[in-house]
mmCIF file of C-alpha atoms in Angstrom:
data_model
loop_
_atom_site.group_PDB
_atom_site.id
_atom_site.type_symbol
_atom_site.label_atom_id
_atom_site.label_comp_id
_atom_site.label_asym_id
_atom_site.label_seq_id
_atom_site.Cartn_x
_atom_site.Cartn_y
_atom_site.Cartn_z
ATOM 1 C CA UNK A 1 -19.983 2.675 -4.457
ATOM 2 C CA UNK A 2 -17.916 0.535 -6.813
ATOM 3 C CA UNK A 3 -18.324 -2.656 -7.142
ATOM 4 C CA UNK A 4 -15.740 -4.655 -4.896
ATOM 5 C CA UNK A 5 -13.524 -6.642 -7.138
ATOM 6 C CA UNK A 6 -13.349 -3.188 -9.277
ATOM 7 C CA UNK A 7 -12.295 -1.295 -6.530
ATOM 8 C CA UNK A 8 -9.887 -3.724 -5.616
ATOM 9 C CA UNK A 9 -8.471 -3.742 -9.057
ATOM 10 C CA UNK A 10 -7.806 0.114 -8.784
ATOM 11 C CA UNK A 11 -6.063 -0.496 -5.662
ATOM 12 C CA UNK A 12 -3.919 -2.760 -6.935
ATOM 13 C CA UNK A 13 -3.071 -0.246 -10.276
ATOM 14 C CA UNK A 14 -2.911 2.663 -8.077
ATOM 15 C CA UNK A 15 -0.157 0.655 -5.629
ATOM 16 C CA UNK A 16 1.627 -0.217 -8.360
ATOM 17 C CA UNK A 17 1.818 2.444 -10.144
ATOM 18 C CA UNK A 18 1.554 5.568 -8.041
ATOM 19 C CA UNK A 19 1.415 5.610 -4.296
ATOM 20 C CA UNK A 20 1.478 9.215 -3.815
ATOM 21 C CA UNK A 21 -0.615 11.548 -2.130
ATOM 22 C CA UNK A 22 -1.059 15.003 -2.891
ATOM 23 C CA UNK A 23 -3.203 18.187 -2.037
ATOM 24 C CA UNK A 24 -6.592 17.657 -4.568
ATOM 25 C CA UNK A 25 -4.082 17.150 -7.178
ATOM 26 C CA UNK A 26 -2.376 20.229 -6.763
ATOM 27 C CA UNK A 27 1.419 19.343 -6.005
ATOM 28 C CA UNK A 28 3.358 16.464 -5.790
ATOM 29 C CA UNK A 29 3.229 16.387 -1.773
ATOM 30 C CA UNK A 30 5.521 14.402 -0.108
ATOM 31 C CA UNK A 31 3.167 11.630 1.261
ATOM 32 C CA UNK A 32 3.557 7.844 -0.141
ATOM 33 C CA UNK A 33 1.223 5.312 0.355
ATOM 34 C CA UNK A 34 2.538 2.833 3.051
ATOM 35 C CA UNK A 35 -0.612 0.416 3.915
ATOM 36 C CA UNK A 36 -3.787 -0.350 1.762
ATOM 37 C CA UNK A 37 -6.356 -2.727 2.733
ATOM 38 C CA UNK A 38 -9.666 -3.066 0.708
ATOM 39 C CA UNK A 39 -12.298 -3.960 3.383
ATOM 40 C CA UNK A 40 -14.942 -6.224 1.287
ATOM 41 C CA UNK A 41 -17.962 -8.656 2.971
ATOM 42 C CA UNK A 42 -15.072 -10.802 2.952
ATOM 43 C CA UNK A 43 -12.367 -9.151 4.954
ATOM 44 C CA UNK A 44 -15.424 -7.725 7.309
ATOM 45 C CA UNK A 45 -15.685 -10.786 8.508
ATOM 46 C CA UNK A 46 -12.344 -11.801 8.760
ATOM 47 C CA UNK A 47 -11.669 -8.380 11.010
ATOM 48 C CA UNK A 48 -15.102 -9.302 12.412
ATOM 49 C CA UNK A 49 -16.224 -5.307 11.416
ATOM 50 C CA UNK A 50 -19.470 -4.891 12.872
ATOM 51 C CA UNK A 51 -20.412 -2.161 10.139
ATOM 52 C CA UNK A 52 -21.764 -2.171 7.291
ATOM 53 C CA UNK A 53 -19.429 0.060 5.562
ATOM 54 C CA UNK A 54 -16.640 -1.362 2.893
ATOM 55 C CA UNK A 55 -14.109 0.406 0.875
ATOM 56 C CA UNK A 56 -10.813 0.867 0.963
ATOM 57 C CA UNK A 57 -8.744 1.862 3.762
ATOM 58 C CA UNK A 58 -4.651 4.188 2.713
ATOM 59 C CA UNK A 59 -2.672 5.009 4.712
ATOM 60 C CA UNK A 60 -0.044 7.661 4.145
ATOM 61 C CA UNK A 61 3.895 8.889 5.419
ATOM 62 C CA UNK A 62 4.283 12.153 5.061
ATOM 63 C CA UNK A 63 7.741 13.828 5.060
ATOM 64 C CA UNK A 64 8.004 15.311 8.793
ATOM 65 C CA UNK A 65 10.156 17.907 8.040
ATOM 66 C CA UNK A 66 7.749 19.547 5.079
ATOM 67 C CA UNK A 67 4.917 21.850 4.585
ATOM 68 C CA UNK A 68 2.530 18.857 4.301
ATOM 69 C CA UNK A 69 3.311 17.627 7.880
ATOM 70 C CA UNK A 70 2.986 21.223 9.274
ATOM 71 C CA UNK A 71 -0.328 22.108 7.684
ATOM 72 C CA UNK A 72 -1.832 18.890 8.674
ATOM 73 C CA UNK A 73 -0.437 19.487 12.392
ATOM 74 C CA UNK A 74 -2.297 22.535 12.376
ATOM 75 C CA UNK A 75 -5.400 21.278 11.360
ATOM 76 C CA UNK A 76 -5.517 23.060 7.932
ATOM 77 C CA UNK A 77 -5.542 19.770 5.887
ATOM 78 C CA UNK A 78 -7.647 16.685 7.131
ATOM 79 C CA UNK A 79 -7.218 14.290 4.118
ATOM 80 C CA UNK A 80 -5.298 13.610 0.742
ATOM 81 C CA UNK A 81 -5.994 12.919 -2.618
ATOM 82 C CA UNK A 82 -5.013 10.392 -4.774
ATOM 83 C CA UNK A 83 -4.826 10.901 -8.830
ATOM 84 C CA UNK A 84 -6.416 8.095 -10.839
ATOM 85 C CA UNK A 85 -8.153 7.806 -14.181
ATOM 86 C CA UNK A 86 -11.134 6.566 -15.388
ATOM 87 C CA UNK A 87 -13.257 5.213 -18.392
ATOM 88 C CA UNK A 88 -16.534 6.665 -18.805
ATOM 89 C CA UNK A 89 -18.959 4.153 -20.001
ATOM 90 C CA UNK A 90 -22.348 4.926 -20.693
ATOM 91 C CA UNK A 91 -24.909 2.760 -19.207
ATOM 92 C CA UNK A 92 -28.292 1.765 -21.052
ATOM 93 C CA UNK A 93 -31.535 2.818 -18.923
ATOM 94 C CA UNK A 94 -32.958 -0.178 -17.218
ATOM 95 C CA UNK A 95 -36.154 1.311 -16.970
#
């Protein structure tokens, strides 16, 4: 998993700068990100989580009157993607 404060960064880019969900990058869907909440040790706490699991919570509108909302009503599609980029940086071995 990424490290917290990196995976809130990307949040934070990808609401800035994007907000859009689409079909593993397929089409330009018509979902937009409405609600993002990274959940850290932190915010656990807070929302007194009782698991263990963190990461980051989106939650998407989708157009009611498209394809999207129909395909998802029918159980074809279960979740979205989101595009984002990377840097690959290579890591010496700690061994």
């Amino acid at each position: 998993m990424l490290d917290p404060a990196e995976l809130e960064k990307a949040s934070r880019r990808f609401m800035a700068e994007s907000r859009r969900g689409d079909i593993m990058h397929e089409t330009d869907a018509p979902a937009r990100v409405f609600a993002s909440l990274v959940v850290d040790d932190t915010i656990a706490q807070v929302l007194k989580v009782g698991t263990k699991e963190r990461g980051w919570f989106v939650g998407f509108e989708v157009d009611t009157k498209s394809d999207l909302w129909r395909r998802i009503k029918a159980g074809e599609i279960r979740e979205l993607s989101i595009a984002g980029d990377a840097t690959k940086t290579l890591l010496e071995d700690a061994a």
